[in-house]
XYZ file of C-alpha atoms in Angstrom:
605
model
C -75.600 -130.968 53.782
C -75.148 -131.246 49.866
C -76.901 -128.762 48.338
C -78.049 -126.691 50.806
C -77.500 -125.043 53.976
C -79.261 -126.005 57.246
C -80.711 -122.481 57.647
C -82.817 -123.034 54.290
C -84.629 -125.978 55.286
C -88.345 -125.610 56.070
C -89.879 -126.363 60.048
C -93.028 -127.029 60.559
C -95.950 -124.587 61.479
C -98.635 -125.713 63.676
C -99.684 -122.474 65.475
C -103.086 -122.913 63.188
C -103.933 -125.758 65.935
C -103.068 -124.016 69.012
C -101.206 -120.690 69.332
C -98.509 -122.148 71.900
C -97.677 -125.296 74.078
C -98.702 -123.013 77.425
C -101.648 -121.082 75.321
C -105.293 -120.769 76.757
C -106.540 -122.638 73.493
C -104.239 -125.421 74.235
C -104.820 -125.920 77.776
C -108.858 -125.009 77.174
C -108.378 -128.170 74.847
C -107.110 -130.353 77.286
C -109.505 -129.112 79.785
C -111.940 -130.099 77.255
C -110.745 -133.545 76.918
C -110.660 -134.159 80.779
C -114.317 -133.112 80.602
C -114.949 -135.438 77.640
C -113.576 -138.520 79.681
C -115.422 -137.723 82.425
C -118.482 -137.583 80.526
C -118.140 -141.384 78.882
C -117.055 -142.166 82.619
C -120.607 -141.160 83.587
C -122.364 -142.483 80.115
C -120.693 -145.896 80.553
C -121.344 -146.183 84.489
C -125.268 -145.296 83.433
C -125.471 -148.050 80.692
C -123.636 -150.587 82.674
C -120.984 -151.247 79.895
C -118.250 -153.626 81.021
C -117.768 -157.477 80.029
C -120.434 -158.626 82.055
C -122.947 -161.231 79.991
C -126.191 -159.274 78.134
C -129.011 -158.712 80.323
C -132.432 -160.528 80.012
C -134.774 -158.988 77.583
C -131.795 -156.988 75.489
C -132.357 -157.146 71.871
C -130.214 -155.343 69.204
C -133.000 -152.625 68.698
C -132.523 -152.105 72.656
C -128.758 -152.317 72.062
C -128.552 -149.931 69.102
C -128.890 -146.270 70.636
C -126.481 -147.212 73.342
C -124.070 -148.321 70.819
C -124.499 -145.046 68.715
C -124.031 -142.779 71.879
C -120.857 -144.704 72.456
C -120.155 -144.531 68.891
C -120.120 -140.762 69.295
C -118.073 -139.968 72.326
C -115.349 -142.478 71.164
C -114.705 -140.643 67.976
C -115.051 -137.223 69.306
C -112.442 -138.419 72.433
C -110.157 -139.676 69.965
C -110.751 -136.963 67.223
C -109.366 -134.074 70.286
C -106.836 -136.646 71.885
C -105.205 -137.457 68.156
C -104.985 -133.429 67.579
C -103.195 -132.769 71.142
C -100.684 -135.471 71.374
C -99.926 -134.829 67.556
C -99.481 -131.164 68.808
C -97.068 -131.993 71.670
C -95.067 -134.932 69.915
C -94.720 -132.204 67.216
C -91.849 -130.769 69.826
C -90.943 -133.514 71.362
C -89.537 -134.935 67.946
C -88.163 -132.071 67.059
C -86.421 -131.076 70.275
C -85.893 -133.739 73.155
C -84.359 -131.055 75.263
C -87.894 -129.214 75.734
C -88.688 -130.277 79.158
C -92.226 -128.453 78.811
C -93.207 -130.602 76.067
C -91.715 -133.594 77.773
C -94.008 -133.420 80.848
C -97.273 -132.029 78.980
C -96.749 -135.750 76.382
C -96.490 -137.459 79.962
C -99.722 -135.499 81.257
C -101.705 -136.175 78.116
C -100.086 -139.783 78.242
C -102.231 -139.998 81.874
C -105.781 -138.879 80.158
C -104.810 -141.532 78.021
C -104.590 -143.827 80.230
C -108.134 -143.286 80.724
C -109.150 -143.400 77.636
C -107.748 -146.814 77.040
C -109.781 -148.871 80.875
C -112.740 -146.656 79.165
C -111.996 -148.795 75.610
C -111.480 -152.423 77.173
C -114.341 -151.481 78.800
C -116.062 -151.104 75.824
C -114.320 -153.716 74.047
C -115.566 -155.871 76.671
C -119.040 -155.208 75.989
C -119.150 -155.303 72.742
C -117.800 -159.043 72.732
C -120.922 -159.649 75.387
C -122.939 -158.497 73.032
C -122.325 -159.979 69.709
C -125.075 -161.539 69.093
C -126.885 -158.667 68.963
C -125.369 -156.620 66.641
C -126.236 -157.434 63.338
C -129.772 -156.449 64.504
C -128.167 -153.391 65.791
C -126.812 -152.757 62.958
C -129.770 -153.030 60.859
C -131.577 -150.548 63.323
C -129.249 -147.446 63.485
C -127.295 -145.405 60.956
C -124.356 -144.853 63.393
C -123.869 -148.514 64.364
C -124.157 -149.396 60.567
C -121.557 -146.745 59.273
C -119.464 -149.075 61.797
C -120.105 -151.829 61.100
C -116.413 -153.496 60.364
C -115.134 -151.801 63.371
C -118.052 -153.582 65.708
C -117.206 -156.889 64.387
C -113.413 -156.489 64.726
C -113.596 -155.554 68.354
C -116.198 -158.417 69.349
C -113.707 -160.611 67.398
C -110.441 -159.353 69.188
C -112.428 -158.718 72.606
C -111.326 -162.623 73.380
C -108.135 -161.180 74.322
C -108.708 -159.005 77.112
C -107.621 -159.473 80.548
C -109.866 -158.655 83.285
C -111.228 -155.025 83.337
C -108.916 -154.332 86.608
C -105.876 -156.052 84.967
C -106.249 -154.043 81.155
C -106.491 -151.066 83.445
C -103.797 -151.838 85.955
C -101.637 -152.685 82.681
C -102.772 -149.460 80.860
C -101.250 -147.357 84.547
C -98.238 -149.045 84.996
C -97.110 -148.699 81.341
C -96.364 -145.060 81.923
C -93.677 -145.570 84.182
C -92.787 -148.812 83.169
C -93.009 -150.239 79.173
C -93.887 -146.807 77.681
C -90.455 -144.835 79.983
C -88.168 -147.572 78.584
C -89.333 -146.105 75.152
C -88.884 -142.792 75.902
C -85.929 -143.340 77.390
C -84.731 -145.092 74.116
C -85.852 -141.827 72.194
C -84.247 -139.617 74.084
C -80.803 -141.173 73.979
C -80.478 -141.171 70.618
C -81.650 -137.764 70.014
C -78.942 -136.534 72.475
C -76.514 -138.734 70.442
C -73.992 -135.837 69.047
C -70.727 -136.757 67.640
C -68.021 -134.589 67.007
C -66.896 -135.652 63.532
C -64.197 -133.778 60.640
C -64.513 -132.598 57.198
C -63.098 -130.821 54.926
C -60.567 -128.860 57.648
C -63.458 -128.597 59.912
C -64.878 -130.575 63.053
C -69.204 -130.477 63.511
C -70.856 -131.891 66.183
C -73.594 -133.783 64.463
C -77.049 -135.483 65.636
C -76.861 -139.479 64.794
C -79.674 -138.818 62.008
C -76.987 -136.442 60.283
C -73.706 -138.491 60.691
C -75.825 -141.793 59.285
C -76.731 -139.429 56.580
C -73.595 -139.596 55.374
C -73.996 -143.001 54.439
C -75.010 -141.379 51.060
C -71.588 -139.500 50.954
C -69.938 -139.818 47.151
C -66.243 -140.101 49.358
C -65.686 -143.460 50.411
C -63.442 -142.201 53.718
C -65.922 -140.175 55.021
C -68.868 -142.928 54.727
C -65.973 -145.136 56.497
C -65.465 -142.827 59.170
C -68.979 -141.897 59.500
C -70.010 -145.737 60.052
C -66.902 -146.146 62.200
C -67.775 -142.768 64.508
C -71.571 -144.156 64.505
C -70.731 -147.843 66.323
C -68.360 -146.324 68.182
C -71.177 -143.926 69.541
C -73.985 -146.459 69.885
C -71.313 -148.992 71.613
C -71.437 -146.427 74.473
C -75.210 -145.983 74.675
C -75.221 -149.805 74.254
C -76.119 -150.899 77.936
C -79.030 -148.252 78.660
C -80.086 -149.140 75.049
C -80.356 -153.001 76.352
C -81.976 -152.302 79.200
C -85.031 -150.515 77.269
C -85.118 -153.274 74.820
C -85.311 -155.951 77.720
C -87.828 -154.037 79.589
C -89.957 -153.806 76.020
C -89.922 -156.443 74.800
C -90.001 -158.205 78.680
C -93.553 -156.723 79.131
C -94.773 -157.365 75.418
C -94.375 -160.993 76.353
C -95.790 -160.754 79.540
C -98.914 -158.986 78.225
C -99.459 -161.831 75.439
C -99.332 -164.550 77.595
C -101.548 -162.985 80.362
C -104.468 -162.108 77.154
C -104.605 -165.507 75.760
C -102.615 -164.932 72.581
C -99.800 -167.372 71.188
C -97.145 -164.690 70.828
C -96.026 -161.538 70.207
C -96.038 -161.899 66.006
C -99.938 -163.187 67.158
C -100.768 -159.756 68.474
C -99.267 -158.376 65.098
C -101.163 -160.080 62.289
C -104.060 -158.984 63.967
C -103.034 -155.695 63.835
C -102.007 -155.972 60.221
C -105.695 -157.845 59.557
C -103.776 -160.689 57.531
C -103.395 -164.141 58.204
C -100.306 -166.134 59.155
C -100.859 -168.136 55.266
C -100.673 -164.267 53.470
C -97.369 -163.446 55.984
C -95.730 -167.193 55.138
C -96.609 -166.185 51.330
C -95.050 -163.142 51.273
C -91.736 -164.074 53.477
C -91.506 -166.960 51.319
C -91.240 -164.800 48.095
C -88.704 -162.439 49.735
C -86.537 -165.452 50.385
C -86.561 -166.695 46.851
C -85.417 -163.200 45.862
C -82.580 -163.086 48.249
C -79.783 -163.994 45.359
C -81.353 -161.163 42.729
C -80.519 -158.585 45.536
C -77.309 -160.278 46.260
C -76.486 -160.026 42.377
C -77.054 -156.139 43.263
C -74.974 -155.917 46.085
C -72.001 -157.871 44.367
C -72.308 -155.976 41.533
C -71.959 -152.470 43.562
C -69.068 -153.899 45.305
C -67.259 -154.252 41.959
C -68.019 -150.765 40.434
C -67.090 -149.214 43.549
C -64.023 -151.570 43.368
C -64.090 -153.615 46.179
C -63.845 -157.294 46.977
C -67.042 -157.059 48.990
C -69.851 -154.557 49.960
C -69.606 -152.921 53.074
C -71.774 -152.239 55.322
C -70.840 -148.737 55.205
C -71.491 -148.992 51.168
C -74.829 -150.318 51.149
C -76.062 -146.230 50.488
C -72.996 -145.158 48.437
C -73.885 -143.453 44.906
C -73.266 -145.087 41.940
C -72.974 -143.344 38.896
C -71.968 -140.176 37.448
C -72.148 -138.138 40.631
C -75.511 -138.033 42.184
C -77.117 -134.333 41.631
C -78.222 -132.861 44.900
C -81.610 -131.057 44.985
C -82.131 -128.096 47.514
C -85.746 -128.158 48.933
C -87.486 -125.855 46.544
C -86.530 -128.081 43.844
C -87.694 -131.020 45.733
C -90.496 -129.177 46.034
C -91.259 -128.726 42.344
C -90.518 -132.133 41.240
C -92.838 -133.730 43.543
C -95.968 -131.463 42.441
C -95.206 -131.854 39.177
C -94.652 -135.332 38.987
C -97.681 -136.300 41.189
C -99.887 -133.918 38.833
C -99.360 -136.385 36.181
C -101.106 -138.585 38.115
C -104.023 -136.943 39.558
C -104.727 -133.065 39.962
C -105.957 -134.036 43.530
C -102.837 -135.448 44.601
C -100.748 -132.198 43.338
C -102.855 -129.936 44.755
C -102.189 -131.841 47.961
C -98.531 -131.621 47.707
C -99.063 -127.932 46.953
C -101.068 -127.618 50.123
C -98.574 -129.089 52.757
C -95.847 -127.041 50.922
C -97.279 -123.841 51.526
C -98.969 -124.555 54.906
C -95.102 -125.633 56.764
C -96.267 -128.959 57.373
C -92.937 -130.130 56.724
C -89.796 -130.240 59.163
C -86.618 -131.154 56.830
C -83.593 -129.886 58.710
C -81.760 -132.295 60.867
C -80.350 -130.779 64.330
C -79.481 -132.018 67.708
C -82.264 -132.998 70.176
C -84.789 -134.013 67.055
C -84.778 -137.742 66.261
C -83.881 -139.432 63.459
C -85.862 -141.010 60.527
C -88.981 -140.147 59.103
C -92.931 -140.134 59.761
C -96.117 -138.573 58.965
C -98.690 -137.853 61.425
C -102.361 -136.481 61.544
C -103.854 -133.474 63.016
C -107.358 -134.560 63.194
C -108.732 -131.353 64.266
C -107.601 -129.035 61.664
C -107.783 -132.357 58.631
C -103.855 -132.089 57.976
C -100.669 -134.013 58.606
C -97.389 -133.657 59.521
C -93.940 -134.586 58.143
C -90.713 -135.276 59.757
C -87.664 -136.293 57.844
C -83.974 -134.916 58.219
C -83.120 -133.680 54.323
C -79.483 -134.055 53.545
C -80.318 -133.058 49.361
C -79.999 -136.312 48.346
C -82.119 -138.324 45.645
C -82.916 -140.655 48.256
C -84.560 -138.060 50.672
C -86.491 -136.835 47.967
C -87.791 -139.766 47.639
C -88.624 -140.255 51.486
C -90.173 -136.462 51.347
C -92.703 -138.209 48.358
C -92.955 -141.444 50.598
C -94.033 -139.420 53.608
C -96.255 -137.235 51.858
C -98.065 -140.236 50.093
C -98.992 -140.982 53.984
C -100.613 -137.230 54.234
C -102.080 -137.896 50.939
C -103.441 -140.905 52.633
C -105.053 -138.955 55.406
C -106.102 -136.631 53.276
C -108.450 -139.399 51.606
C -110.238 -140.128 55.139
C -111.293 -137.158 55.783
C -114.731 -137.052 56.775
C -114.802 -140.829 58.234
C -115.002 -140.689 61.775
C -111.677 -142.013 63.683
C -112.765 -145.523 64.355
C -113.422 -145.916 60.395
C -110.273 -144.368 60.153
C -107.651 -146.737 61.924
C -105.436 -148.478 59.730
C -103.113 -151.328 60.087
C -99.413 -151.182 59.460
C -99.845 -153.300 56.030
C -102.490 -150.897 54.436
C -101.045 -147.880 55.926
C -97.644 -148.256 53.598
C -99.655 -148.419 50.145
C -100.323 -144.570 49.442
C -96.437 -143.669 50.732
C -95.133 -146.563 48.366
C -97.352 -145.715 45.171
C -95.958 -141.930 46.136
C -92.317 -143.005 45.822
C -92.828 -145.260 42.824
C -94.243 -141.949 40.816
C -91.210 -139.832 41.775
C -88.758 -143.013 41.058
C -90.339 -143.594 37.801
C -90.256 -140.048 36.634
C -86.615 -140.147 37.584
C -85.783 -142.980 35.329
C -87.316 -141.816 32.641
C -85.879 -138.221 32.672
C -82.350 -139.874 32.698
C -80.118 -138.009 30.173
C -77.458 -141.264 29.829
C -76.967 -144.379 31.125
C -74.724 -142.904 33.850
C -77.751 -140.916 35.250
C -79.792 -144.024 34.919
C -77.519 -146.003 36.893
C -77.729 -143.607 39.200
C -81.059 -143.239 39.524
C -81.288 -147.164 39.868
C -78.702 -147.313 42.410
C -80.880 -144.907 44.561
C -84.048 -146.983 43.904
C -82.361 -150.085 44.531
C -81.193 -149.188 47.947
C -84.737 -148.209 49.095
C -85.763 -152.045 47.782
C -83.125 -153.444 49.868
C -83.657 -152.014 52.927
C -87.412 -152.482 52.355
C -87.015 -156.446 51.652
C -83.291 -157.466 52.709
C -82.788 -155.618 55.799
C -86.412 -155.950 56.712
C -86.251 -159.226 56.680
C -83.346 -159.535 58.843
C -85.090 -156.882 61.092
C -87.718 -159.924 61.499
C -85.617 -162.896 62.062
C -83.692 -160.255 64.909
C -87.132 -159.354 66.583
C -88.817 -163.256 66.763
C -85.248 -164.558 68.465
C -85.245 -161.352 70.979
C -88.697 -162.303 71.875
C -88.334 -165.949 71.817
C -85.592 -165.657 74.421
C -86.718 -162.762 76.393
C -89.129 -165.751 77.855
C -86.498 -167.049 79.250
C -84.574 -164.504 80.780
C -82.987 -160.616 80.156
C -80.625 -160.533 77.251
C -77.431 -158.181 77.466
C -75.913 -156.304 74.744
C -73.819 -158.628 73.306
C -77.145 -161.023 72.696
C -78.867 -158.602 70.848
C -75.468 -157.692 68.757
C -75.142 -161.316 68.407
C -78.496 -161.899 67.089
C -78.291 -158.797 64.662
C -75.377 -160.092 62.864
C -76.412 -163.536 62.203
C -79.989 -162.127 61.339
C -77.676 -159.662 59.191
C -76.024 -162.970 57.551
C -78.798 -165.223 56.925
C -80.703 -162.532 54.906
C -77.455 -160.234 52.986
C -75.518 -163.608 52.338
C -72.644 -163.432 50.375
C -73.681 -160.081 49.029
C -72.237 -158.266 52.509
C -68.667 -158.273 53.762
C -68.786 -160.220 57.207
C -66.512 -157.991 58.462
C -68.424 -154.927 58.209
C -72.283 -155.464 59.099
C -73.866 -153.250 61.699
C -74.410 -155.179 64.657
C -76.005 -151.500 66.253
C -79.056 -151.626 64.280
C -81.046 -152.469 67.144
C -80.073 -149.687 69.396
C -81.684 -146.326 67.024
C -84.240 -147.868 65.741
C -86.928 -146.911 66.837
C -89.594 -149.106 65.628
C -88.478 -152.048 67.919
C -89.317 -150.054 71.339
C -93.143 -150.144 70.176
C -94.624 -151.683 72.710
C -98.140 -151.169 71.491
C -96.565 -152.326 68.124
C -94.822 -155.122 67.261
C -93.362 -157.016 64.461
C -93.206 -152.846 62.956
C -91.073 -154.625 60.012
C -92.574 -156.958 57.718
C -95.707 -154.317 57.276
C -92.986 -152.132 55.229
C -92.238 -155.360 52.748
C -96.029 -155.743 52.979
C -96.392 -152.335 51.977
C -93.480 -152.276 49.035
C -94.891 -155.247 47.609
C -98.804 -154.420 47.715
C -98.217 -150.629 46.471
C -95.964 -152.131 43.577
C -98.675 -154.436 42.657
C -101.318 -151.648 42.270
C -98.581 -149.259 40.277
C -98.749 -152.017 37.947
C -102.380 -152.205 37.817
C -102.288 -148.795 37.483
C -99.732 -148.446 34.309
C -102.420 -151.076 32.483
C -105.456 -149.034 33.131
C -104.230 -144.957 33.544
C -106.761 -142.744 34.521
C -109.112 -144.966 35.029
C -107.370 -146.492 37.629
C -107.337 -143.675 40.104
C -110.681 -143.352 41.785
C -110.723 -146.837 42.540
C -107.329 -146.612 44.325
C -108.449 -142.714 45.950
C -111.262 -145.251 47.276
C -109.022 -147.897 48.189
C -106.932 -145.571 50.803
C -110.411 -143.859 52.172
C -111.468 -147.317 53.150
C -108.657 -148.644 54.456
C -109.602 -148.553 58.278
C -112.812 -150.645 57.224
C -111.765 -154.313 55.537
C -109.361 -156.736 56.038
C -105.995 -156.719 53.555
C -107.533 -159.580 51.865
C -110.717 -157.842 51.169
C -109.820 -154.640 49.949
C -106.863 -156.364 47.799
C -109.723 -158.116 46.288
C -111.344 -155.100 45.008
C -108.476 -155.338 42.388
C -108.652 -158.757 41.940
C -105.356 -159.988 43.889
C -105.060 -162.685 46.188
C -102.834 -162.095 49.212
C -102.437 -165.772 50.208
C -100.843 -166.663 46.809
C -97.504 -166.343 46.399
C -98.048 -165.394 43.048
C -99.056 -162.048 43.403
C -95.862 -161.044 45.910
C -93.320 -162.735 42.891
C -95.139 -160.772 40.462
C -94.222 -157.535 42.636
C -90.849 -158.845 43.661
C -90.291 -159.333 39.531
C -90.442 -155.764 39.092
C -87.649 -155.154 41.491
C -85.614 -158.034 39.773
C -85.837 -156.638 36.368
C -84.516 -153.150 38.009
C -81.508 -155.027 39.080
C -81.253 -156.845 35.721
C -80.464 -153.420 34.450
C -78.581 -152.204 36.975
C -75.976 -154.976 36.364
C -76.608 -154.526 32.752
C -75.686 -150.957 32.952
C-alpha cells in the first residue's frame, strides 16, 4: 500500500440482506425460491408453454393474460435469485477459502439450473407465438411495459436447441463449462507470492503484486512483473485446461443452436450489428500510432530505449500523490456533485452504507466489479485499493455502474438486463468527471503530466490491450474447432496479438504472454467476446461527455433517462436519442480524437 494501511480500508456490509450465510432469513429465502420454481413449474405445465406451434383458435387477447402471469413470476424469480447469488458471490470473491460459501454458490447454481429449462421453455414459446403479440401487447399493461423484451426473445428464440438439449446443456454446465471457471477463479485467488521490499518479505495475493505495476521504483515494478510470470508459468497447465474446456464447450454450444460463431452469440448480446463492431474496430486501428506516440514517448522520459511491459502503469511526473480512502471518498462526492446532486448523494449513500470492499488480501480475486442487490435496490463494489490515482479512478468507474443501477430502479428485471456495450456508459462518464476534475486542479505542468499519464494508461488498456484481448480470443476459438490448445498456444497467440496491436510502441522482449491465465473475463462461458464492449463503452461514454460539456445541465435528465432505459432498445436506438450514429465511423474518430489530443499534450508536456 501507498498511502494507507490495509487495516483502514473499508469491507463491505451486507447483513441488511440477510443476517448470515447459515441465517433462517437466508435459508427461508432460498426456501422461498425453491417454492417459486416450483410454482412456474406448475403455471407453465397448466398453460402448455414449450416450443410447440400455437394452438387453433389462440389470438393475442387469448395470449395476453398468460403472457402477463409469466411476466410476473419471471421477474419476481429473478428479482430473489439476483439478491441470493449476489449475497453468496459477495464471499466467494472476497474469500475463496470459505468452503460454506463455495457449496451454497454451487446449490443456488442447481435452482438455477432450473430456472434457465424453465426460460428456454419460455423462450420457446414466445418464438411460437409471435405473431400474436403485437395484439397482446395492445391488450395488457404487463405485456406492453415489455414490450422490447418480447420481441428480443421471439427474435433470438431461433437459436434454441431442443427443450431436452437447452436443459441437458443447462445440467451438465455445472460440473462441466461452469467448474472449469471456477476452477480458474480459484487458482488465482490462491495465487500468493512471497515477494521483498524495503528489508522485508510479504506474501502477497496476485491482485496486490500486479498492483505494483503502479510502483514509482522501476526495480520493484521489474521484479514484481518478473515474480508475476514466474507465478502464472506454474499455474499455466491447470489454467489451459479451463480455457480449453471453455472455450471447447462455447463452440460446441454455437454450432449445436444454429449460430455462425462464438463473436455471433456476442453481438447479440451487445444488441449491435457486425457493421457498428467493424466501425468501431476500424477506428481503433487507425489510432494505433497516436497511442504508440504515447508509449514511445513514456519510454523516453522514463529513459529507456523501449517501453516495457512492466512500464506500461509506471507514473510519470512529479511523483504521483497517493490518496487514502477517505480522501477518495471526498473527491468523488464532490466532484460528481458538480454534475448532478442525484449522483452525489448516491456516492454519499454507498459510502456510508459499506457497499464497498477496497482492501486486497489473499483468497479474494483480483480486479474490479459492481454488482446488484435487487432486493434491498443497492449494489456492490469490489476493487483492491493500492492509493493510487488510478484506483481512484476505478472506485468512480465502479460506482458509475451502481449509479447505473441506481437509475433502474423500479423497472422490473427483464426491463432491466443490459448488454455489455450499454452497461460501460454510466462507469465511463463516472471516470471522465473524476479525470477531468483532476486535470483541471493541476497546480503545474508536472502534476498535469501526471495526471495525463494516469488517464492515458486507462485509454490504453481500454483500446490497445483490448484490442489485442480480441484478436487473442477469435484465434483461441477459431482453433479450439480443431482440437485442444496447450499452454504454449495460448502464450503464443497472446504475444503476437500483443504485437500486432502495441507495435513498435512495446519492447518485444518484455510483453506479457500470461495475460490469458488471470483474466477472468475470458472463462465466461455465458459471455463471450467480454472485450470489445469496454472500447464500446470508452468510446460511447466519451461521446456523450462531449455532448454533455456543449449542453450542461440540460444535458443530464436525458442521459439519467438514457441509463434507466438501457435494458429496453438496441445500442443503435438509444444512441439515437442523442443524435449519433453507431454504424459511422465518424462518431467513434470523433471519440477516439479526444483521446488523441490528450496524448498531443502529453508529448507536449
Amino acid at each position: 500500500m501507498t498511502a494507507t494501511s490495509t487495516a483502514t480500508l473499508p469491507r463491505w456490509d451486507l447483513s441488511n440482506v440477510y443476517p448470515g450465510l447459515e441465517s433462517a432469513e437466508f435459508q427461508a429465502a432460498v426456501a422461498e425460491l425453491r417454492a417459486s420454481l416450483d410454482d412456474f413449474d406448475r403455471f407453465l405445465d397448466e398453460h402448455h408453454i414449450s416450443g410447440a406451434p400455437a394452438a387453433d383458435g389462440q389470438t393475442g387477447a387469448t395470449l395476453a393474460p398468460v403472457l402477463a402471469g409469466a411476466l410476473d413470476r419471471a421477474n419476481a424469480l429473478l428479482r430473489l435469485y439476483g439478491t441470493l447469488r449476489a449475497y453468496v458471490q459477495a464471499f466467494v470473491a472476497t474469500d475463496s477459502y470459505n468452503t460454506v460459501a463455495k457449496r451454497l454458490l454451487s446449490e443456488l447454481q442447481m435452482q438455477g439450473v432450473r430456472w434457465q429449462q424453465q426460460s428456454v421453455r419460455l423462450e420457446a414459446w414466445i418464438g411460437a407465438h409471435a405473431e400474436y403479440l403485437p395484439a397482446s401487447l395492445a391488450a395488457d399493461a404487463t405485456v406492453r411495459a415489455h414490450a422490447f423484451f418480447l420481441q428480443e426473445t421471439a427474435e433470438q428464440s431461433r437459436y434454441l436447441m431442443s427443450e431436452g438439449e437447452e436443459g441437458l446443456a443447462a445440467e451438465l454446465g455445472l460440473s462441466g463449462v461452469q467448474a472449469w471457471s471456477k476452477l480458474q477463479t480459484t487458482v488465482c485467488s490462491q495465487i500468493v507470492v512471497p515477494f521483498e521490499r524495503d528489508g522485508r518479505t510479504e506474501n502477497l495475493p496476485l491482485a496486490a503484486l500486479q498492483n505494483l505495476g503502479h510502483d514509482p521504483d522501476p526495480a520493484v515494478r521489474q521484479r514484481a512483473y518478473d515474480a508475476e510470470l514466474a507465478a502464472l508459468h506454474a499455474a499455466r497447465e491447470p489454467l489451459a485446461a479451463c480455457l480449453n474446456g471453455v472455450k471447447g464447450a462455447v463452440n460446441t454450444l454455437s454450432r449445436r443452436r444454429g449460430r455462425r460463431d462464438a463473436l455471433h452469440t456476442a453481438l447479440d448480446q451487445a444488441r449491435i450489428d457486425t457493421t457498428t463492431l467493424d466501425a468501431m474496430l476500424g477506428a481503433m486501428w487507425d489510432s494505433f500510432p497516436a497511442f504508440r506516440r504515447y508509449f514511445k514517448k513514456k519510454a523516453q522520459r522514463l529513459g529507456r530505449a523501449a517501453l516495457p511491459w512492466f512500464d506500461l502503469q509506471a507514473p510519470v511526473g512529479r511523483s504521483e500523490r497517493s490518496y487514502t480512502f477517505p480522501e477518495a471518498e471526498a473527491l468523488i462526492v464532490d466532484q460528481f456533485g458538480r454534475f448532478s446532486p442525484r449522483l452525489a448523494a448516491f456516492a454519499r449513500r454507498a459510502f456510508a452504507g459499506r457497499w464497498v470492499d477496497a482492501e486486497p488480501r489473499a483468497g479474494k480475486r483480483g480486479g474490479a466489479f459492481c454488482m446488484s442487490v435487487p432486493r434491498v435496490d443497492e449494489s456492490r463494489v469490489l476493487l483492491n485499493f493500492d492509493g493510487s490515482l488510478d484506483q481512484v479512478f476505478t472506485l468512480a468507474h465502479e460506482l458509475g455502474h451502481g449509479f447505473h443501477n441506481d437509475c433502474m430502479v423500479g423497472k422490473t428485471e427483464l426491463q432491466t438486463v443490459t448488454p455489455m456495450t450499454l452497461a460501460e456508459t454510466a462507469s465511463i462518464f463516472c471516470e471522465t468527471i473524476i479525470t477531468d476534475a483532476a486535470l483541471a486542479a493541476a497546480a503545474d505542468p508536472e502534476e498535469e503530466l501526471a495526471i495525463l499519464e494516469t488517464a492515458l494508461i486507462g485509454a490504453a488498456a481500454v483500446i490497445v490491450d483490448i484490442a489485442s484481448r480480441y484478436l487473442f480470443e477469435k484465434e483461441v476459438f477459431e482453433r479450439r474447432v480443431r482440437a485442444e490448445l496447450s499452454a504454449d498456444d495460448f502464450c503464443d497467440i497472446m504475444l503476437r496479438a500483443q504485437a500486432e496491436t502495441y507495435g513498435d510502441g512495446l519492447d518485444p522482449n518484455f510483453r506479457h504472454a500470461y495475460m490469458w491465465t488471470w483474466k477472468p473475463h475470458y472463462y465466461r462461458p455465458e459471455l463471450s467476446y467480454y472485450n470489445f464492449p469496454y472500447a464500446f463503452g470508452l468510446l460511447f461514454g466519451t461521446g456523450l461527455y462531449a455532448i454533455y460539456q456543449e449542453r450542461g445541465a440540460a444535458f443530464v435528465p436525458d442521459y439519467e433517462a438514457l441509463l434507466a432505459a438501457t435494458g429496453e432498445g438496441t445500442a443503435a436506438d438509444l444512441a439515437g436519442r442523442f443524435g449519433l450514429d453507431l454504424r459511422q465511423r465518424a462518431f467513434w474518430e470523433a471519440s477516439l480524437k479526444v483521446i488523441e489530443k490528450r496524448i498531443d499534450r502529453y508529448c507536449a508536456l
